[in-house]
PDB file of C-alpha atoms and ligand atoms in Angstrom:
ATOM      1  CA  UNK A   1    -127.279 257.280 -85.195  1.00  0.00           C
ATOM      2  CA  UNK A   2    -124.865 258.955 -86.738  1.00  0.00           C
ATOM      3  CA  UNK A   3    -121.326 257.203 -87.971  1.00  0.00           C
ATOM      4  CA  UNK A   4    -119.825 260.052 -84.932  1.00  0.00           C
ATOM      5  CA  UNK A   5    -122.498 259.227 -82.441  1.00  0.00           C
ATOM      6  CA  UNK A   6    -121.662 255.311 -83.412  1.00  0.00           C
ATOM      7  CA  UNK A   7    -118.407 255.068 -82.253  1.00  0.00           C
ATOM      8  CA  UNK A   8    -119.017 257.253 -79.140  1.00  0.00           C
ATOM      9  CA  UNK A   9    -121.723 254.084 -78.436  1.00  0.00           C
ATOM     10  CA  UNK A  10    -119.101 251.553 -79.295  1.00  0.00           C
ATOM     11  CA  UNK A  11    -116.104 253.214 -77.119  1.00  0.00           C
ATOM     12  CA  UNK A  12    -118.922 253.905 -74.093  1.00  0.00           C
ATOM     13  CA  UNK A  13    -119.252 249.803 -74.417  1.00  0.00           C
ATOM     14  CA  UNK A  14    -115.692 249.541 -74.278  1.00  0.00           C
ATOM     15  CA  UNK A  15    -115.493 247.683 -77.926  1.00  0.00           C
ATOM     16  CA  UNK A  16    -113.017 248.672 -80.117  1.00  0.00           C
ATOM     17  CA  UNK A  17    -113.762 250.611 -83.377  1.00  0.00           C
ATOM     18  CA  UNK A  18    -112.778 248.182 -86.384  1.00  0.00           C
ATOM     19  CA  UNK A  19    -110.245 250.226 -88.381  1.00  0.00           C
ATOM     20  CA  UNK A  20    -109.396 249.836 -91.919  1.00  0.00           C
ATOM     21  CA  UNK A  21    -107.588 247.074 -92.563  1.00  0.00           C
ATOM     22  CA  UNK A  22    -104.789 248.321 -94.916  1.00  0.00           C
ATOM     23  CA  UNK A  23    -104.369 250.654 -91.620  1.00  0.00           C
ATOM     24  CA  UNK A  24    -103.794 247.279 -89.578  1.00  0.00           C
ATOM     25  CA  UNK A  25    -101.541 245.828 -91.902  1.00  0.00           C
ATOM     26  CA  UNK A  26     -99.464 248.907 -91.735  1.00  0.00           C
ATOM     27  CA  UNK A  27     -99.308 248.414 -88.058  1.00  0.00           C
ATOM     28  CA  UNK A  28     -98.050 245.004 -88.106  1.00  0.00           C
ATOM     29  CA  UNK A  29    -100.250 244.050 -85.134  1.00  0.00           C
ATOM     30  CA  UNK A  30    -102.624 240.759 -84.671  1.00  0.00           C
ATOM     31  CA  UNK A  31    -105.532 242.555 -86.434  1.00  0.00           C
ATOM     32  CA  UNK A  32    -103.993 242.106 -89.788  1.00  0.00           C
ATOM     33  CA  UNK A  33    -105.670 238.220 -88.977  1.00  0.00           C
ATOM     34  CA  UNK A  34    -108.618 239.623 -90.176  1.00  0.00           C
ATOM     35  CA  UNK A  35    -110.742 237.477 -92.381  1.00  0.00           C
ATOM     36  CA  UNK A  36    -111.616 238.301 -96.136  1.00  0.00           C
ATOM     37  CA  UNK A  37    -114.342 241.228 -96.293  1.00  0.00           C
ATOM     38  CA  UNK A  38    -112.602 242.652 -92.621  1.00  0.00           C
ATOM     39  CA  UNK A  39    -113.686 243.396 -89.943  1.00  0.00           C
ATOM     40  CA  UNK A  40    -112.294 246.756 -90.585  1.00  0.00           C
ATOM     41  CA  UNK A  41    -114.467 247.636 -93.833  1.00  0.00           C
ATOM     42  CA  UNK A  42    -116.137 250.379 -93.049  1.00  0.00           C
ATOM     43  CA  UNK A  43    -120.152 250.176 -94.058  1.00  0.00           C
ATOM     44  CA  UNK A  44    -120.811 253.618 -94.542  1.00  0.00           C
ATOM     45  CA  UNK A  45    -119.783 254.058 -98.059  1.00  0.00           C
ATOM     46  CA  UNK A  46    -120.492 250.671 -99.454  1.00  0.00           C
ATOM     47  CA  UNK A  47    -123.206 249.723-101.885  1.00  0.00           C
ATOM     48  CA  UNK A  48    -125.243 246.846-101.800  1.00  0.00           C
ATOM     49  CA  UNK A  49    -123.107 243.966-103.066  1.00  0.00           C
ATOM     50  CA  UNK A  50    -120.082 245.317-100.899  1.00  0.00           C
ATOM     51  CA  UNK A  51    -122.264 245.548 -97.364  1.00  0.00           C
ATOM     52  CA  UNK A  52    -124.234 242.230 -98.553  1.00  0.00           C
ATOM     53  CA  UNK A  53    -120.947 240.677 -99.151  1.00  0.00           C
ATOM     54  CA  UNK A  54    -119.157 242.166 -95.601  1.00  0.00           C
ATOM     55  CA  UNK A  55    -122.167 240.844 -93.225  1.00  0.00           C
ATOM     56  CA  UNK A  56    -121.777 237.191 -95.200  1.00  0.00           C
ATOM     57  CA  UNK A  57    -118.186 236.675 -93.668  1.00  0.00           C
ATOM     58  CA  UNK A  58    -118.406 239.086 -91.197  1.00  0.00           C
ATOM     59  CA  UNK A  59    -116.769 237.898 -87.588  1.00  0.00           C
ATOM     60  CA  UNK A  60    -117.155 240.963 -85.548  1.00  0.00           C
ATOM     61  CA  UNK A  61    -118.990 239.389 -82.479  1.00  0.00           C
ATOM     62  CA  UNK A  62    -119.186 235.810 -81.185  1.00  0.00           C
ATOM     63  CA  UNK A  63    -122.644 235.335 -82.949  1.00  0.00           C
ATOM     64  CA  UNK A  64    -120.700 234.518 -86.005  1.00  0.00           C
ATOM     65  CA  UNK A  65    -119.704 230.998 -84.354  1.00  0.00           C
ATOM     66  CA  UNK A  66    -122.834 229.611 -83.452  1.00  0.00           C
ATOM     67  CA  UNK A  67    -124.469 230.900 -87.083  1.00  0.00           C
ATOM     68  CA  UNK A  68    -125.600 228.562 -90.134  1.00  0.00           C
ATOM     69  CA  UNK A  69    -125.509 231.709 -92.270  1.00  0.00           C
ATOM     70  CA  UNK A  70    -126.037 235.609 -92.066  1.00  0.00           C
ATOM     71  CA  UNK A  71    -129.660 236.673 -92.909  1.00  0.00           C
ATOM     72  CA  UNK A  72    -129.277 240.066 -94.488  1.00  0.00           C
ATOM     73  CA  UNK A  73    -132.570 241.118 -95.484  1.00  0.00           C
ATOM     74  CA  UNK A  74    -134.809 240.766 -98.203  1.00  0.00           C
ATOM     75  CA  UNK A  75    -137.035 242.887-100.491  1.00  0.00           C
ATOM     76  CA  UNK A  76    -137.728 245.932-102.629  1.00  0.00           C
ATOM     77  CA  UNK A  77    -134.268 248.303-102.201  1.00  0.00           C
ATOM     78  CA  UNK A  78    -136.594 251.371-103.068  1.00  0.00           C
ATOM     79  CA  UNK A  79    -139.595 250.787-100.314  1.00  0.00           C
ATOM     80  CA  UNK A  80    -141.230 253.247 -98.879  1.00  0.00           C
ATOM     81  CA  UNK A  81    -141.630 251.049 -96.014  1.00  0.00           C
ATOM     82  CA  UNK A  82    -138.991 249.361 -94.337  1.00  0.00           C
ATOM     83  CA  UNK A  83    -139.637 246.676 -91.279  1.00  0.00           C
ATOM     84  CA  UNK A  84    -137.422 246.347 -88.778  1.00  0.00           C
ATOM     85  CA  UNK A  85    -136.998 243.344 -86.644  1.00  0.00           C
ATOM     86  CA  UNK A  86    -134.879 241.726 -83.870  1.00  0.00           C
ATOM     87  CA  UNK A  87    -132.706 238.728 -84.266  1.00  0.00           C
ATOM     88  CA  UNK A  88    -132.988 235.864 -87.023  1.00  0.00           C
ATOM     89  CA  UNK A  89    -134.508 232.628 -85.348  1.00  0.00           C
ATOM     90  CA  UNK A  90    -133.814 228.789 -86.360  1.00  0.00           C
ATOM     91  CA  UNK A  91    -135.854 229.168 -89.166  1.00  0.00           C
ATOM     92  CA  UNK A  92    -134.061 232.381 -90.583  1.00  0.00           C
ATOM     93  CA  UNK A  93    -130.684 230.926 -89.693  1.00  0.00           C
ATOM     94  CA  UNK A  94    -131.306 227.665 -91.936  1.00  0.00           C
ATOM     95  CA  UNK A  95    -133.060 229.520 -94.636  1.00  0.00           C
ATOM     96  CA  UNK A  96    -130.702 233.153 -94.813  1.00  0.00           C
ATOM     97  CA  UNK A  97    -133.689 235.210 -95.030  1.00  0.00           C
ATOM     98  CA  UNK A  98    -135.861 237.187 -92.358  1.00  0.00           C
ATOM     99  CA  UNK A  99    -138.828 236.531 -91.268  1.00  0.00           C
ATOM    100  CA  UNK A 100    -139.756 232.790 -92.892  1.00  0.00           C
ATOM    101  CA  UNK A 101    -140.809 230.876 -89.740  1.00  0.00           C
ATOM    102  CA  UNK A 102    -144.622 231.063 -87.903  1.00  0.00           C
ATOM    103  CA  UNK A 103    -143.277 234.678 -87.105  1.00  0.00           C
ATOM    104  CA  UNK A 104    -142.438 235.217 -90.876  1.00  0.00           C
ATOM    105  CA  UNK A 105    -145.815 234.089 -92.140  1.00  0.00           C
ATOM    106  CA  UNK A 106    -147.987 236.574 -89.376  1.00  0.00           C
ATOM    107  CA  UNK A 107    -145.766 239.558 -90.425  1.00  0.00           C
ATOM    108  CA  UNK A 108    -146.834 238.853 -93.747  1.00  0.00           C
ATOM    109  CA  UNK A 109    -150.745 238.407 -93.156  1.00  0.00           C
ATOM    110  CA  UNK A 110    -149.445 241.926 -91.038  1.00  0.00           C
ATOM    111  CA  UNK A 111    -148.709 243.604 -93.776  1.00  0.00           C
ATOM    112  CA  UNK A 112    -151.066 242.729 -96.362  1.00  0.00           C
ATOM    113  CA  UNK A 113    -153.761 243.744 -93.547  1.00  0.00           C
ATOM    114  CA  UNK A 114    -151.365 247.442 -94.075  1.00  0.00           C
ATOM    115  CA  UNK A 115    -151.973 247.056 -97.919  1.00  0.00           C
ATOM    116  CA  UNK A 116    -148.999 245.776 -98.658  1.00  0.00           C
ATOM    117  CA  UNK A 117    -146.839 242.698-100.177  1.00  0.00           C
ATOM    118  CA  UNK A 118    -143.669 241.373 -98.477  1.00  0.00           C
ATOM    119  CA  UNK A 119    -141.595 241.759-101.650  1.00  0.00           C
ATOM    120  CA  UNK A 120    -143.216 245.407-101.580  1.00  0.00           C
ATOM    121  CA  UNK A 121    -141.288 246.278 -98.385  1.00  0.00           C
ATOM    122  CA  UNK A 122    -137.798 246.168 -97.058  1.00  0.00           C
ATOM    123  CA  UNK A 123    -137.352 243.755 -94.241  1.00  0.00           C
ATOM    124  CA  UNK A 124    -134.257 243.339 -91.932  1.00  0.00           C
ATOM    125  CA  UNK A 125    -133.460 242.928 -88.459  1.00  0.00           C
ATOM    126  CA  UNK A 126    -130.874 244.607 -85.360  1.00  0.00           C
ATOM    127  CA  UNK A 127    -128.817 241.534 -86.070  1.00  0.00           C
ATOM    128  CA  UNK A 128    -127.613 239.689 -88.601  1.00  0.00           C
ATOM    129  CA  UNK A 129    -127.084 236.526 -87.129  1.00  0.00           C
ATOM    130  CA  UNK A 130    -129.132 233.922 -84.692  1.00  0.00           C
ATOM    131  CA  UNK A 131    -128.485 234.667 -80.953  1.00  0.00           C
ATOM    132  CA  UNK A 132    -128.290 231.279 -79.627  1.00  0.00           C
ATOM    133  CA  UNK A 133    -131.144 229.730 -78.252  1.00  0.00           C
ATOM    134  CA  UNK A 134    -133.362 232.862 -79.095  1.00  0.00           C
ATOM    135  CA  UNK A 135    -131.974 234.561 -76.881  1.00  0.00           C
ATOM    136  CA  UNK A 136    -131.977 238.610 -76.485  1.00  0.00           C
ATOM    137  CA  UNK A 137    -129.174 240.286 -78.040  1.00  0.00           C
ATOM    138  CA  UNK A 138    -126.417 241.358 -75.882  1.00  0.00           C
ATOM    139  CA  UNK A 139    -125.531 245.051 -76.584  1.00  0.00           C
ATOM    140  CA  UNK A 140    -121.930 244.437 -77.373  1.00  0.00           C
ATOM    141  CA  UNK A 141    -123.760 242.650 -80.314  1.00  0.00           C
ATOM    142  CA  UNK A 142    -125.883 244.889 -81.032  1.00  0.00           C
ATOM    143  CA  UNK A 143    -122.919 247.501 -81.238  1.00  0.00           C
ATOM    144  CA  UNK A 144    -120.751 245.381 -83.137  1.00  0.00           C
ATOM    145  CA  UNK A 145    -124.046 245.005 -86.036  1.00  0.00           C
ATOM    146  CA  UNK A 146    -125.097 248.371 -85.762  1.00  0.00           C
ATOM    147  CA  UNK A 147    -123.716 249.764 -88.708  1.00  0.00           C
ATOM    148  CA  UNK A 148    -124.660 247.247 -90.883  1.00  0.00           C
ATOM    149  CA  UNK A 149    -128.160 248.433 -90.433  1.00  0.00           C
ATOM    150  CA  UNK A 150    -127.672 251.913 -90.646  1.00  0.00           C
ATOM    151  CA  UNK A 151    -126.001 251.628 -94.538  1.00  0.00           C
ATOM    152  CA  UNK A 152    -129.173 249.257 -95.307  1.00  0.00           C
ATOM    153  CA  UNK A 153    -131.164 252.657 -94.036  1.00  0.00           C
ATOM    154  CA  UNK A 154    -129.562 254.821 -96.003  1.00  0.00           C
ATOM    155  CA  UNK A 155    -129.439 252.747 -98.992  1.00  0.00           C
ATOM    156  CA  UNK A 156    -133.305 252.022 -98.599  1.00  0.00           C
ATOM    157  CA  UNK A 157    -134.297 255.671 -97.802  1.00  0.00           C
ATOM    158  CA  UNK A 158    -137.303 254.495 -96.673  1.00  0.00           C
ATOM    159  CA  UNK A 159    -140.339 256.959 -96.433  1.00  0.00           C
ATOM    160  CA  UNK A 160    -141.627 255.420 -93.007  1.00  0.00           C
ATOM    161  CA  UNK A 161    -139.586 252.548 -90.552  1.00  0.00           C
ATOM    162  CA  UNK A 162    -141.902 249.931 -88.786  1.00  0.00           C
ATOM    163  CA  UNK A 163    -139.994 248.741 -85.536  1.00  0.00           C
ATOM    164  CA  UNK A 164    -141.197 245.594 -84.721  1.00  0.00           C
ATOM    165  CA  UNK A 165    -140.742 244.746 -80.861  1.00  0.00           C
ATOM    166  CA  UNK A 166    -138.807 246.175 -78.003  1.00  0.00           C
ATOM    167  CA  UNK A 167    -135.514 244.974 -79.156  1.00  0.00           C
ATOM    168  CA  UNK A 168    -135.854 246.715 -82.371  1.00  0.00           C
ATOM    169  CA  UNK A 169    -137.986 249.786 -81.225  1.00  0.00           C
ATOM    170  CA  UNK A 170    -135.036 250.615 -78.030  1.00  0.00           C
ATOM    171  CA  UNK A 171    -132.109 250.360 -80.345  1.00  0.00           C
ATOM    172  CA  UNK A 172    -133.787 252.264 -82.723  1.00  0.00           C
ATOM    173  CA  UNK A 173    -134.591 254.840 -80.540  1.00  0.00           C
ATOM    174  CA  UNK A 174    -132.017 254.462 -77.887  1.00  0.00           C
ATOM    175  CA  UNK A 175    -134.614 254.241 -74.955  1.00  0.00           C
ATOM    176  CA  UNK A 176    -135.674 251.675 -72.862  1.00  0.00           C
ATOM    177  CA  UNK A 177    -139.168 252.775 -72.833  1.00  0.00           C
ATOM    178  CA  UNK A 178    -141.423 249.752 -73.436  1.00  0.00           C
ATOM    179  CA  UNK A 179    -143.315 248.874 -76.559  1.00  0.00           C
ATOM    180  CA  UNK A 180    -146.885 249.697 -75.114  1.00  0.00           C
ATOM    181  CA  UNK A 181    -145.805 252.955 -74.175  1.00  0.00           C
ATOM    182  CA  UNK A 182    -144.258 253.810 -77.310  1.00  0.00           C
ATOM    183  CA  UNK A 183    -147.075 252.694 -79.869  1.00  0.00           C
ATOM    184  CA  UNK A 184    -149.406 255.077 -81.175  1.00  0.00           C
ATOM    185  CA  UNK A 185    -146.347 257.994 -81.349  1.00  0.00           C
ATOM    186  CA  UNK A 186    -144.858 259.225 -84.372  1.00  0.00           C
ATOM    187  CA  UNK A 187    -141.273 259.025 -83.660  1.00  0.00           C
ATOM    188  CA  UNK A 188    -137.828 260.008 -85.392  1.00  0.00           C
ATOM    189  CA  UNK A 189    -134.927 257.483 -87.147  1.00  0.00           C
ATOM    190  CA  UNK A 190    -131.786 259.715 -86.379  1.00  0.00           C
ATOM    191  CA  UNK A 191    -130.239 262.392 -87.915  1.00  0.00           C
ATOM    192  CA  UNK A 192    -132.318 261.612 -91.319  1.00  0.00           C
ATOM    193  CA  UNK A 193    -135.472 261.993 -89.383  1.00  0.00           C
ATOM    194  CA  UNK A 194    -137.832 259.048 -90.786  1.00  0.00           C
ATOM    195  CA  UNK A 195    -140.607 258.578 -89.457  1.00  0.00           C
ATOM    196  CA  UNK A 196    -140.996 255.220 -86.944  1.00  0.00           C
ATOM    197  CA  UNK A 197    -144.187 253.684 -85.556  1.00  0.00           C
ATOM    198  CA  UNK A 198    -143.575 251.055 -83.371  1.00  0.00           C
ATOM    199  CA  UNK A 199    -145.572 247.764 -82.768  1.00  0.00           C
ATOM    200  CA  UNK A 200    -144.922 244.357 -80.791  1.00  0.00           C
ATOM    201  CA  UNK A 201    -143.633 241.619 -82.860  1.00  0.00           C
ATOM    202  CA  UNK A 202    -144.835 239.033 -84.227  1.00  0.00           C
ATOM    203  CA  UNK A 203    -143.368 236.027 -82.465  1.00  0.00           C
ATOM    204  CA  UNK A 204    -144.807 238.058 -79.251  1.00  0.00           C
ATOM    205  CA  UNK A 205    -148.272 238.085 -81.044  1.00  0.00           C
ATOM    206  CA  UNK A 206    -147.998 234.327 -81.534  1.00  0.00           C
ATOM    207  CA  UNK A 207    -147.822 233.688 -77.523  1.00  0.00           C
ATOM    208  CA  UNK A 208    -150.158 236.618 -76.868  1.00  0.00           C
ATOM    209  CA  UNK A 209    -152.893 236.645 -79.680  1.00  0.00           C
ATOM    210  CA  UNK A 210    -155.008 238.655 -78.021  1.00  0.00           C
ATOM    211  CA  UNK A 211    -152.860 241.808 -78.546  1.00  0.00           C
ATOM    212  CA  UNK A 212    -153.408 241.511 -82.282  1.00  0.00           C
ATOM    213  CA  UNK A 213    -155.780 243.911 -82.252  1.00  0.00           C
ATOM    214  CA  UNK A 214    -153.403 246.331 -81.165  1.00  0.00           C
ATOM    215  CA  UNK A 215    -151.350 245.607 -83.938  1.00  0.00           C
ATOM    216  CA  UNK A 216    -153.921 245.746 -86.440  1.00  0.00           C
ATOM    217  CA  UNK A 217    -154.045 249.340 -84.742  1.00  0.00           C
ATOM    218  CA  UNK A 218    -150.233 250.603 -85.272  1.00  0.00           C
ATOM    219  CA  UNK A 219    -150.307 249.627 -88.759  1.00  0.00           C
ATOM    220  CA  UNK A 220    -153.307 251.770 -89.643  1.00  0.00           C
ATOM    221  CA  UNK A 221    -151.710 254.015 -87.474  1.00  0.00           C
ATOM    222  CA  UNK A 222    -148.647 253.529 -89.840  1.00  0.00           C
ATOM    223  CA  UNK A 223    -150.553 253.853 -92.815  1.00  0.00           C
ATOM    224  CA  UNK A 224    -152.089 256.995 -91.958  1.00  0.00           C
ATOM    225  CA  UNK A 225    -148.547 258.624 -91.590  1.00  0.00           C
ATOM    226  CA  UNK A 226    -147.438 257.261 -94.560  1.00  0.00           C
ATOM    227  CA  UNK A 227    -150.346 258.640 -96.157  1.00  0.00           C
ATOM    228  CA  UNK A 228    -149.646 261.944 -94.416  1.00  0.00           C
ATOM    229  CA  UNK A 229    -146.396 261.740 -95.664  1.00  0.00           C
ATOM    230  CA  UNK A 230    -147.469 261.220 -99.330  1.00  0.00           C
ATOM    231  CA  UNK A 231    -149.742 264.100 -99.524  1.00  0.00           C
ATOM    232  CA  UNK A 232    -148.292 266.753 -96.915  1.00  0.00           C
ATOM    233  CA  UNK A 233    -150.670 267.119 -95.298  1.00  0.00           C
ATOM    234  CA  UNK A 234    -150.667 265.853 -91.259  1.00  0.00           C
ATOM    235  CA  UNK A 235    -152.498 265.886 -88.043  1.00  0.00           C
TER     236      UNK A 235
HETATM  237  S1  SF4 B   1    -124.396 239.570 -85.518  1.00  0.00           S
HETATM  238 FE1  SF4 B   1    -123.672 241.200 -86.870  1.00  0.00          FE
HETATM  239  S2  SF4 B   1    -121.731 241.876 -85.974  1.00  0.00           S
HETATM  240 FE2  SF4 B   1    -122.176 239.834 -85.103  1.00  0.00          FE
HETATM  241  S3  SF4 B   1    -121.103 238.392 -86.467  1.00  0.00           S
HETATM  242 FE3  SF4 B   1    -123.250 238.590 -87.201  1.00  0.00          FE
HETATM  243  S4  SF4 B   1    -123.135 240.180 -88.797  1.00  0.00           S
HETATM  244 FE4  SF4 B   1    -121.269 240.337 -87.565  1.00  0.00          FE
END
C-alpha cells in the first residue's frame, strides 16, 4: 500500500493521520504530549536505526500498554526472502524478537525444509507488539502499525514475501479471502509488485499437524518462484 492509499485506509477507519510533530508544536494543541520518537515521525523516509528506534517507544495504539517490549524483526536486511507473520506472542514479547516460541522453532525447521537459515531471511510480523491474550489484531491496530511494515519492505527489497497465516496474508493483500483459497497463487505486494505466496502459520500447524504437508507444499511452491525469479524464466 502506498503512503497515499495508507492514509485513505487510516481516515476510512476514522483514525487520525499522525502529523509531524514540529507541525503539532506549532499548533499548540494536546498532541505536542507526544512521547520521544513521536507519534508523528513519519516512517517512510527513515533508515533502519530511525524506524527501529520509532517502533521501540512508539504509543500509537493501546497495544503499547499491555507490551513487555516491541519485537521489530530480526535477520539478514538484504534477503531475498522476507517472512511475514501476525502478532508477537508471550514468548516474543519477553524475548523482543519474532518467532522464538514452539511457533518460532517450526518456522525454522519450515524454512530450512525451503533451503534456507533463519538468519538467511528477514522475519517480521503485522504488529509490533503482543495483542493481549493472543488475541487477533483489531484493524485500528493494524492501521496504526501499518507503516512500520511497509519501510521494513522497502528497506528489505525482498525478491519474494512469505505471508504466513490469514492475518498476515489479508492485510497484505487487503482481502478477506481465506488462507486455503489463497495458497498455491502467485500474488502481488503493492505498488512494488513482489511476489507473495501465502501459507498457514505455524502456531496453526502446531494445533493442526496434519496440514503440514500443505505447507511443505507452498514453500516448494515458494521456492520455485523464487527460482523463477532468479533465472527469468516462469511458468
Ligand atoms: S502495535 Fe504497532 S502501532 Fe501499536 S503501539 Fe505497537 S508498534 Fe505502535
Amino acid at each position: 500500500m502506498g503512503i497515499g492509499l495508507h492514509n485513505a485506509y487510516l481516515e476510512a477507519l476514522g483514525i487520525q493521520r499522525w502529523v509531524a510533530r514540529s507541525a503539532t508544536a506549532a499548533t499548540g494543541d494536546a498532541a505536542t504530549e507526544t512521547p520521544s520518537y513521536s507519534q508523528g515521525d513519519a516512517a517512510d523516509s527513515m533508515d533502519w536505526e530511525a524506524l527501529r528506534a520509532s517502533v521501540a517507544g512508539c504509543t500509537r495504539c493501546a497495544l503499547h500498554a499491555t507490551r513487555t517490549q516491541t519485537v521489530f524483526g530480526t535477520g539478514d536486511r538484504h534477503a531475498g526472502w522476507m517472512i511475514i507473520g501476525e502478532a508477537p506472542g508471550a514468548d516474543e514479547d519477553r524475548q523482543g524478537e519474532p518467532f522464538v516460541g514452539r511457533a518460532g522453532q517450526l518456522l525454522n525447521e519450515m524454512l530450512q525444509a525451503a533451503g534456507y537459515r533463519r538468519e538467511q531471511v528477514y522475519i517480521a510480523n503485522i504488529l509490533k507488539c503482543r495483542p493481549p491474550g493472543n488475541r487477533n489484531p483489531l484493524p485500528q491496530e493494524v492501521a496504526c502499525c501499518h507503516d512500520y511494515l511497509v519501510r521494513q519492505i522497502e528497506l528489505v527489497q525482498p525478491k519474494i514475501i512469505l505471508a504466513l497465516g490469514g492475518i498476515a496474508a489479508q492485510n497484505l493483500l487487503h482481502t478477506e479471502v481465506s488462507v486455503g483459497r489463497l495458497r498455491g497463487i502467485r500474488h502481488s505486494y503493492g505498488e512494488s509488485g513482489i511476489p507473495l505466496v501465502v501459507t498457514y502459520h505455524p502456531a496453526y500447524l502446531l494445533r493442526s499437524p496434519l496440514e503440514k504437508r500443505k505447507v511443505w507444499e507452498d514453500l516448494r511452491y515458494a521456492r520455485q518462484v523464487f527460482r523463477e525469479l532468479a533465472t527469468g524464466t516462469s511458468e
